[in-house]
Short mmCIF file of C-alpha atoms and ligand atoms in Angstrom, two decimals:
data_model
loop_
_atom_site.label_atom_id
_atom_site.label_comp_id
_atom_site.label_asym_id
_atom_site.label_seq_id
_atom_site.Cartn_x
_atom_site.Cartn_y
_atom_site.Cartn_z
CA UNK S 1 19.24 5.96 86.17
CA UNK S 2 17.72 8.13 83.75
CA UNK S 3 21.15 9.21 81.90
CA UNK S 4 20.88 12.19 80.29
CA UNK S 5 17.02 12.03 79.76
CA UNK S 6 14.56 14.03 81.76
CA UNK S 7 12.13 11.17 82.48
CA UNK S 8 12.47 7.61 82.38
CA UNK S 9 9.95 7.58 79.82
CA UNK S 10 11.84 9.52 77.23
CA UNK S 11 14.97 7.29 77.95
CA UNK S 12 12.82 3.89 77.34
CA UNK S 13 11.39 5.85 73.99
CA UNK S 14 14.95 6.41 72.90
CA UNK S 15 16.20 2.70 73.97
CA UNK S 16 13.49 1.07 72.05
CA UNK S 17 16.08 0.50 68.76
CA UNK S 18 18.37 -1.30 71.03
CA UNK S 19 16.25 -3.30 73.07
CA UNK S 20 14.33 -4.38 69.67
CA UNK S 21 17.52 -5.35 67.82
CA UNK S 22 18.74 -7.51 71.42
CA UNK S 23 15.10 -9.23 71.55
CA UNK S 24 15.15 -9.84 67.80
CA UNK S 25 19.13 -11.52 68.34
CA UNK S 26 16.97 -13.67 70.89
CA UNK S 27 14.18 -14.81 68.00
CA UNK S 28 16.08 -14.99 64.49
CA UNK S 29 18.76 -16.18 62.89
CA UNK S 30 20.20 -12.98 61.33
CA UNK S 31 22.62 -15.03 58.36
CA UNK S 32 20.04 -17.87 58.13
CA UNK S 33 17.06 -15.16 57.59
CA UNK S 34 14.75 -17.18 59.76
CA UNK S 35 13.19 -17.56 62.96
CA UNK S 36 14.63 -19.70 65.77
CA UNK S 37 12.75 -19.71 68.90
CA UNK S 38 14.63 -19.59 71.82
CA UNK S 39 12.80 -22.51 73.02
CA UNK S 40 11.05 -25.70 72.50
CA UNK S 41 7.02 -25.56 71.73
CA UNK S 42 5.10 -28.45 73.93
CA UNK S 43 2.95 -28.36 70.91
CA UNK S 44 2.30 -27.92 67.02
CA UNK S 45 1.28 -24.71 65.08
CA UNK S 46 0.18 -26.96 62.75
CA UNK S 47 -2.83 -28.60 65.33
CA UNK S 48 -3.97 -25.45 66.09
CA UNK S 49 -7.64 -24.71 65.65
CA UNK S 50 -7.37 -21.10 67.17
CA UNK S 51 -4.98 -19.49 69.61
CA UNK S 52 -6.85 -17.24 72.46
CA UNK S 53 -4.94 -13.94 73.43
CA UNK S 54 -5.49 -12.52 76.78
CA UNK S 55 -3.92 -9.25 78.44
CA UNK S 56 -4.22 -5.67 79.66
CA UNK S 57 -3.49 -2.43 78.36
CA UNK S 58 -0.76 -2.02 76.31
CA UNK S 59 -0.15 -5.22 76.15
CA UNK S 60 -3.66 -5.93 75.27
CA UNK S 61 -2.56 -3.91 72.26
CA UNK S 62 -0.02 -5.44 71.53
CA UNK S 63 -2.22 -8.63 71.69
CA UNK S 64 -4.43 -7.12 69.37
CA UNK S 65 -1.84 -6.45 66.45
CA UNK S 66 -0.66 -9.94 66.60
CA UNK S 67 -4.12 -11.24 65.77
CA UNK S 68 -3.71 -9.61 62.57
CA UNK S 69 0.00 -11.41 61.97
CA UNK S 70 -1.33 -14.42 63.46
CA UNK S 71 -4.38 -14.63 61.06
CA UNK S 72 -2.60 -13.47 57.89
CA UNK S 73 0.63 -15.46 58.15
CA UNK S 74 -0.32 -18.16 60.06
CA UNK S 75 -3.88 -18.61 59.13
CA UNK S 76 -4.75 -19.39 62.72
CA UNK S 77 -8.06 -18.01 64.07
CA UNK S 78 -7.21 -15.61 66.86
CA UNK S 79 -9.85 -15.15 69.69
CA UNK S 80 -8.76 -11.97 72.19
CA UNK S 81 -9.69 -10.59 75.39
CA UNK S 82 -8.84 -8.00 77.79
CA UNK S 83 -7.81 -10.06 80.81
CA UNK S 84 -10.24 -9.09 83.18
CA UNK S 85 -13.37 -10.39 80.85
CA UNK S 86 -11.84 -13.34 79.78
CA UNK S 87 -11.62 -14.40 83.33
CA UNK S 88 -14.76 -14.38 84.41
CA UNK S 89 -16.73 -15.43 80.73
CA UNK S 90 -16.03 -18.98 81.14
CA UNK S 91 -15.10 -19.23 77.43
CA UNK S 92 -14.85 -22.65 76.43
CA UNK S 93 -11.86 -23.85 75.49
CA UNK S 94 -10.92 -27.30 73.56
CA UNK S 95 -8.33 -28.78 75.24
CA UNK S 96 -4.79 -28.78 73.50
CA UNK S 97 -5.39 -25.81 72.58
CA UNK S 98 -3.15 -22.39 72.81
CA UNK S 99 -3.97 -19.44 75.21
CA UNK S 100 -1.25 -16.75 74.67
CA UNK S 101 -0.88 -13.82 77.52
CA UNK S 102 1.17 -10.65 76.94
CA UNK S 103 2.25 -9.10 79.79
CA UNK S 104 5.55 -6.69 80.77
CA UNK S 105 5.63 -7.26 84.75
CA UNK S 106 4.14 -11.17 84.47
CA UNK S 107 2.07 -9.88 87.41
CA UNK S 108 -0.89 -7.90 86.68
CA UNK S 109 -4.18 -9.79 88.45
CA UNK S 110 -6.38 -10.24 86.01
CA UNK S 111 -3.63 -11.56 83.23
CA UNK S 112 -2.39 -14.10 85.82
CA UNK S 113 -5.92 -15.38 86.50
CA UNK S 114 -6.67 -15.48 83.47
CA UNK S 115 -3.49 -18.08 82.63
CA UNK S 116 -4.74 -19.94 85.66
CA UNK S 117 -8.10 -20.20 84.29
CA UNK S 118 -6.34 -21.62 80.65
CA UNK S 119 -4.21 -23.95 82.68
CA UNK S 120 -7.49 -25.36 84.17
CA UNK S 121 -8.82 -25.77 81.11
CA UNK S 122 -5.56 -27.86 79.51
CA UNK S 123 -4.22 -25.52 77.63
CA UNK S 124 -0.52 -25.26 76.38
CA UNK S 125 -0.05 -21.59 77.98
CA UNK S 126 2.93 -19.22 76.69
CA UNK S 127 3.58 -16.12 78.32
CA UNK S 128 5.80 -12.75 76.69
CA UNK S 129 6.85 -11.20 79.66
CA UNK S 130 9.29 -8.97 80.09
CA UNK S 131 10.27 -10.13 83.63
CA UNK S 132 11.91 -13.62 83.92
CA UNK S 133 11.23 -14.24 87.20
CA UNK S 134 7.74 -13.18 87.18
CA UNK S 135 4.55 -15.19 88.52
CA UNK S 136 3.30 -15.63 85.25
CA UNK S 137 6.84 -16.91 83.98
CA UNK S 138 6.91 -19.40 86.42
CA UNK S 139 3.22 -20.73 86.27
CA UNK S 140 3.39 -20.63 82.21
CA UNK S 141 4.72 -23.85 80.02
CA UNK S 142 6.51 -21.46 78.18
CA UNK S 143 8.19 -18.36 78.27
CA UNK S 144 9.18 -15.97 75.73
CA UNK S 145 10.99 -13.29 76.54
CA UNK S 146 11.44 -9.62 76.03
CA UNK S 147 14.52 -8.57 76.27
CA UNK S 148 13.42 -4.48 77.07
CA UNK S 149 15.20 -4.18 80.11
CA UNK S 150 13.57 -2.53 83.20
CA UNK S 151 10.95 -0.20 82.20
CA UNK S 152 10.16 2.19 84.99
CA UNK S 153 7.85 4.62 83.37
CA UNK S 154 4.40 3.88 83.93
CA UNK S 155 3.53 4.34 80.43
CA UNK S 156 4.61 1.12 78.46
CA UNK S 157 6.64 1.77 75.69
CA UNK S 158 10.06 -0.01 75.05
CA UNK S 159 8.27 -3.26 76.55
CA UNK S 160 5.35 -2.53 74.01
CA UNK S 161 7.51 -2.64 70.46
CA UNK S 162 9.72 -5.47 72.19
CA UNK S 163 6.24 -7.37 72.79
CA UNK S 164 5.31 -6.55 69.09
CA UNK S 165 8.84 -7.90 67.68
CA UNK S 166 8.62 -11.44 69.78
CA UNK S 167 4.88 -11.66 68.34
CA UNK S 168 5.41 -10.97 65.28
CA UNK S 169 8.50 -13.63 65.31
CA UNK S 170 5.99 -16.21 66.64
CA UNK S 171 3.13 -15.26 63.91
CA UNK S 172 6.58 -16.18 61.39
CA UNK S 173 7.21 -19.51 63.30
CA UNK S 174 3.38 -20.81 62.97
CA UNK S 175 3.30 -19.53 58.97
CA UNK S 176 6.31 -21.92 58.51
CA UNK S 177 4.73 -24.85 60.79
CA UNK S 178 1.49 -24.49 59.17
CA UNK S 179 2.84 -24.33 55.80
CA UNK S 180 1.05 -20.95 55.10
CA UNK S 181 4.51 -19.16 54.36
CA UNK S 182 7.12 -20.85 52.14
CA UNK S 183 11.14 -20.35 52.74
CA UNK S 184 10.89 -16.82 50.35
CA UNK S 185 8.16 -15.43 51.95
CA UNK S 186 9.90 -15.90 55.44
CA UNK S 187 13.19 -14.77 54.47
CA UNK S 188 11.30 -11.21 53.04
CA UNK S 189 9.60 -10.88 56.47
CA UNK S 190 12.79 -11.98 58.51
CA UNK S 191 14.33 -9.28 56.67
CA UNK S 192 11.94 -6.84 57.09
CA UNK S 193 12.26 -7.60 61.17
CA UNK S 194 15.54 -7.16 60.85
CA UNK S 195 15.24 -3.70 59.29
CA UNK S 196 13.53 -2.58 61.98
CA UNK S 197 16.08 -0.95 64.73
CA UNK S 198 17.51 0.67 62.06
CA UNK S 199 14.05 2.20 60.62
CA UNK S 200 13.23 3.17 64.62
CA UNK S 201 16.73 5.13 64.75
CA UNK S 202 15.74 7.32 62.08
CA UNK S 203 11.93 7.70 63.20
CA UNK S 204 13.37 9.18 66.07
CA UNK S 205 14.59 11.82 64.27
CA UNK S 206 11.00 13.41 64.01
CA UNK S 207 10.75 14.00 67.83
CA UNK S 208 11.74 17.93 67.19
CA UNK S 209 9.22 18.56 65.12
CA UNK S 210 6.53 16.31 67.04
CA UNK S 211 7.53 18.45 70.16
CA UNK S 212 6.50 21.50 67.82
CA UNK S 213 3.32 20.08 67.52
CA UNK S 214 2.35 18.72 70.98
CA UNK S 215 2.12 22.37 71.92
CA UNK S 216 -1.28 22.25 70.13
CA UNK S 217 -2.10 18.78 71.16
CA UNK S 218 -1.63 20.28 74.62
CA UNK S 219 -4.41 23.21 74.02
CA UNK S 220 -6.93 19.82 72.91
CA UNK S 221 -9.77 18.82 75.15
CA UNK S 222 -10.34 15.11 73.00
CA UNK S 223 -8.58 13.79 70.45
CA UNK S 224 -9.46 11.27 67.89
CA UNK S 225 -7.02 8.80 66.96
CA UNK S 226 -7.63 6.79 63.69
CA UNK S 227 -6.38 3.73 61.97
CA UNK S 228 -7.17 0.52 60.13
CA UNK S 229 -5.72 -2.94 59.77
CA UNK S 230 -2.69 -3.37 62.42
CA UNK S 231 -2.51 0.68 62.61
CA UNK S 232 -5.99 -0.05 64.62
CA UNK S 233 -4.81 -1.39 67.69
CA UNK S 234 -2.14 1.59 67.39
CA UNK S 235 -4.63 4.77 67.22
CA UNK S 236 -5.84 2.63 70.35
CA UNK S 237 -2.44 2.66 71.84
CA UNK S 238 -2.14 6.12 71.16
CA UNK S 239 -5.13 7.14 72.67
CA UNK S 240 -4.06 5.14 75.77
CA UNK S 241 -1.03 6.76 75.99
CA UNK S 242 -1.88 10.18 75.89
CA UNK S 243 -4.73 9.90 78.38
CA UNK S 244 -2.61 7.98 80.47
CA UNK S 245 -0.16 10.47 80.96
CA UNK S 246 -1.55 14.29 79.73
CA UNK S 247 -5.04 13.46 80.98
CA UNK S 248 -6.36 14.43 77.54
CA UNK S 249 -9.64 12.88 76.78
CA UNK S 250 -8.53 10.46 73.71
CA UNK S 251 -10.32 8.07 71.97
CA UNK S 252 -8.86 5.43 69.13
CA UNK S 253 -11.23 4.36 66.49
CA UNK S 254 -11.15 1.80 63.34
CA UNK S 255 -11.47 4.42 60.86
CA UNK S 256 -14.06 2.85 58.93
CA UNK S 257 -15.92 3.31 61.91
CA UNK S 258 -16.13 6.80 61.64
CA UNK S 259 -19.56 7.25 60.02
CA UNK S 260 -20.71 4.90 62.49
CA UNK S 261 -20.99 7.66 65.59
CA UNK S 262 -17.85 9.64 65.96
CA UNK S 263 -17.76 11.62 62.91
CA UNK S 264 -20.68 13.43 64.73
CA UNK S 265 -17.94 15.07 67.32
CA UNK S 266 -15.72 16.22 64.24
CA UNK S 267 -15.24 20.09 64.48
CA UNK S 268 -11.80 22.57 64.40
CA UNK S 269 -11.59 22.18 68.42
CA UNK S 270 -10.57 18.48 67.95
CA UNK S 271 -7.46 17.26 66.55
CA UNK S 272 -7.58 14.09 64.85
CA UNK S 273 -4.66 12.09 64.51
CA UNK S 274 -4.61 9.43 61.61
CA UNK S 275 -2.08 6.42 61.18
CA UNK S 276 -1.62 5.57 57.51
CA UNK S 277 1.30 3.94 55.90
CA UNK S 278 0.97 3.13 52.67
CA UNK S 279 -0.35 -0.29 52.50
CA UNK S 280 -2.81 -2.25 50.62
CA UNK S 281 -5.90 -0.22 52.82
CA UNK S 282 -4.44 3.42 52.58
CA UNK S 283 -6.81 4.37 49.80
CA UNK S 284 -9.72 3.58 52.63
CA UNK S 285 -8.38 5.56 55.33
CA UNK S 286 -7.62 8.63 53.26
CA UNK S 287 -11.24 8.73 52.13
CA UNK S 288 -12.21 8.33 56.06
CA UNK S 289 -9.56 11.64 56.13
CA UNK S 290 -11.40 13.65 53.19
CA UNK S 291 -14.55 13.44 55.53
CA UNK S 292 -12.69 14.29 58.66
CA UNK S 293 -11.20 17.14 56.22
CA UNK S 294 -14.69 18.12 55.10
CA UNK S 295 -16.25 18.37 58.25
CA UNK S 296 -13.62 21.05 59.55
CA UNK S 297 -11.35 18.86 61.37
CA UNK S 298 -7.49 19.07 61.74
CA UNK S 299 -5.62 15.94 61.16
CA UNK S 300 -2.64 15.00 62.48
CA UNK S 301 -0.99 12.68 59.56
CA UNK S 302 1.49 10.16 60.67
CA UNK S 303 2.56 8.19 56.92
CA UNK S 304 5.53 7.35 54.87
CA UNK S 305 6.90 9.40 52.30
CA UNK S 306 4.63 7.30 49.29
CA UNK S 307 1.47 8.26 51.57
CA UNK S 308 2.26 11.94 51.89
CA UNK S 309 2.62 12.23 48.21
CA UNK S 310 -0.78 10.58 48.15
CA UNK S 311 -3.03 11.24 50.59
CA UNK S 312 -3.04 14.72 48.59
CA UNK S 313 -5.27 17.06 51.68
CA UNK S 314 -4.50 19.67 54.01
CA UNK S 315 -3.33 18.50 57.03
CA UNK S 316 -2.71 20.52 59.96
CA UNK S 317 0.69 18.45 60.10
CA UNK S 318 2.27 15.60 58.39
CA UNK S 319 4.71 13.41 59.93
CA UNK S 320 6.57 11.24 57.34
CA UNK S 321 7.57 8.05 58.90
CA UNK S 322 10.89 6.06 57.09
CA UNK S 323 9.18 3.91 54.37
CA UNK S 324 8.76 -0.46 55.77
CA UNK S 325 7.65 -2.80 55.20
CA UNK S 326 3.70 -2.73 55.69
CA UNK S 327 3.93 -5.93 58.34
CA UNK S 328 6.60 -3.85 60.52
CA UNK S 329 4.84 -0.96 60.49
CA UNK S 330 2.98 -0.46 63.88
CA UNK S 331 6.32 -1.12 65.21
CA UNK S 332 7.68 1.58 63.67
CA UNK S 333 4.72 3.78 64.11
CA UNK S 334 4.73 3.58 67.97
CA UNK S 335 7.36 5.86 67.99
CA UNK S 336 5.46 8.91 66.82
CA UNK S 337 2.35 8.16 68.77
CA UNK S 338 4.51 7.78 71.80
CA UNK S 339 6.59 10.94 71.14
CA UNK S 340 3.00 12.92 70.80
CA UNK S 341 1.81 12.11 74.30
CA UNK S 342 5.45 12.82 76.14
CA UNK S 343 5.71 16.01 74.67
CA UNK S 344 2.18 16.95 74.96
CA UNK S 345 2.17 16.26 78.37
CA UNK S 346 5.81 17.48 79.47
CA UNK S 347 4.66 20.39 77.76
CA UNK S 348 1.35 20.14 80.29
CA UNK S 349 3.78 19.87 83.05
CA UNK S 350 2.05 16.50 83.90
CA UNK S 351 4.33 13.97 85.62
CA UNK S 352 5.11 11.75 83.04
CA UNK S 353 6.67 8.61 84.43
CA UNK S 354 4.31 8.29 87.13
CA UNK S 355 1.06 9.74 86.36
CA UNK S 356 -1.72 10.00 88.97
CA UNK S 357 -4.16 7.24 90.16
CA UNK S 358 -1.59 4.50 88.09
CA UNK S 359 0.39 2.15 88.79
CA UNK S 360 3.21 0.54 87.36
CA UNK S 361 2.02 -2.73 87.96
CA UNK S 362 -1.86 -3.96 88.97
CA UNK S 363 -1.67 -6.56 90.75
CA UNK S 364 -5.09 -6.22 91.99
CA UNK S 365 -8.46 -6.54 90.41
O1 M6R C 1 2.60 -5.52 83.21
P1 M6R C 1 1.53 -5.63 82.17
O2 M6R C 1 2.08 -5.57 80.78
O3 M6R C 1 0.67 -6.85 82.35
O4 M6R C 1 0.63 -4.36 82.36
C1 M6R C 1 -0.56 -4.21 81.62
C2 M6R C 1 -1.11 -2.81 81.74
O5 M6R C 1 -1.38 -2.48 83.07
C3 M6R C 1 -0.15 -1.76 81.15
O6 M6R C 1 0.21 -2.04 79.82
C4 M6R C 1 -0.79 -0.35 81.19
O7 M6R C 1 -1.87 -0.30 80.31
C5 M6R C 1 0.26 0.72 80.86
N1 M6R C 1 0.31 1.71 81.89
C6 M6R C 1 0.00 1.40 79.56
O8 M6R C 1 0.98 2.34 79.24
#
């Protein structure tokens, strides 16, 4: 049932504050301001020599963010993979180790054979999935859950942020286990989770004036999507997202990158859309942005109010995100990148919720 939305995937945009604040019920302890897993860990954060990530897609992503929380709260080394190459690379693996999958349907081929492959090789597997009673659920030793609810749109999004919120709850767990995050420095991230429906409630309230601007996203033939530190993995989220379902050539970049190659494709015919919160690496993307700027592109800022004071260049639009905490803050920002490729393609007259050649779920190689 789509309610009173015109595609699923605008409903599961507009659900993601409550589905975050029901998965977060699952993962902390609201009064206590800590984390409490939902469920007992077959081993110790604090024996961990690395934890290896594998997944597809958005969840892939997802994956791919939590490497940063994992490393910088946890200090655990995270290795990560798409799926469908660590299946077949034969990494090698010490056993007792953790291999991590991220996955919405718990069915998708390569993900699945890739936990087989892990559970072959001794490792303590845990699986997010959004589905309970999913293959990957049942094969994994454990199972944290999203709590998103069905998402029938194609293009992930409610399962995405729901993924990000369970990760990031896990990167908390291992800081505490591994010592790397004393009782104060939990309680300010705990805090900062808990922050984060709210925060997503009023970054909705930007979708009128994103749906303004997808009109020109729509006349695009590639976009650029930049980022650095967790907002990375994001531009590379966005990117997915809009080719996924406008069919707009998109690529996401590191933005310190840029100089390395794409910088050469910068001109006024394509839009480049920059994620920047103000955080301790702002300063470094805006200077990426002053040579996007000086090369005759058009940005696309998405910031917080601090960075739009700062970032002090002409964009061809600004869109001022509530300001968070910097660790929350792809969480928050996946609302604006997702918002940019509905509209755009709505406005394209593209089928959103099931666009061609996809499916839902790929449970085949
Ligand atoms: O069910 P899964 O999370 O394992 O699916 C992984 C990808 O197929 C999925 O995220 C895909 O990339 C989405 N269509 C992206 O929006």
């Amino acid at each position: 049932d789509k309610g009173n939305y015109r595609h699923f995937m605008a409903k599961e945009i507009h659900e993601q504050a409550e589905v975050v604040g029901r998965t977060l019920a699952h993962y902390v302890n609201f009064s206590g301001e800590r984390v409490e897993l939902p469920f007992e860990l077959p081993f110790d954060f604090k024996d961990l020599n690395r934890i290896s990530i594998s997944a597809c897609g958005t969840a892939y992503l997802a994956g791919l963010i939590s490497k940063y929380w994992f490393e910088r709260l946890a200090r655990i080394p995270v290795e990560i993979d798409v799926a469908s190459e660590f299946r077949y690379r034969e990494a090698p693996l010490e056993p007792g180790g953790l291999a991590l999958f991220v996955s919405q349907s718990g069915e998708t081929a390569d993900t699945l054979a890739s936990l087989r492959y892990a559970t072959a090789e001794k490792q303590h597997t845990l699986s997010v999935v959004n589905v309970p009673t999913s293959t990957m659920a049942r094969e994994s030793n454990v199972v944290a859950q999203t709590l998103a609810g069905v998402e029938v749109g194609v293009a992930s999004t409610k399962a995405f942020t729901c993924q990000l919120t369970v990760l990031l709850s896990l990167a908390i767990a291992a800081g505490r286990a591994r010592g790397t995050l004393s009782a104060e420095d939990e309680k300010e991230l705990v805090n900062a989770l808990i922050a984060v429906p709210g925060q997503m409630t009023e970054a909705i309230k930007r979708e009128h004036q994103i749906e303004v601007l997808s009109r020109e996203l729509s006349k695009a033939k590639d976009v650029l999507y930049l980022g650095r530190g967790t907002s990375y993995p994001l531009a590379m989220e966005g990117a997915l997202k809009l080719k996924e379902i406008s069919y707009i050539h998109a690529e996401g970049y590191a933005a310190g990158e840029l100089k390395h190659g794409p910088i050469a494709l910068i001109d006024e015919t394509m839009p480049v859309i920059v994620i920047a919160p103000h955080d301790n690496i702002f300063e470094k993307t805006v200077s990426n942005m002053q040579e996007v700027a000086a090369r005759g592109g058009r940005i696309i800022l998405i910031t917080d109010e601090k960075g739009a004071l700062e970032a002090g260049l002409d964009t061809m639009a600004t869109i001022v995100m509530p300001s968070v905490h910097p660790i929350v803050a792809p969480i928050i920002n996946a609302i604006p990148i997702q918002l940019l490729a509905y509209h755009t393609a709505v406005f394209m007259g593209k089928d959103v919720d099931q666009p061609r050649n996809l499916a839902k779920s790929v449970t085949v190689e």
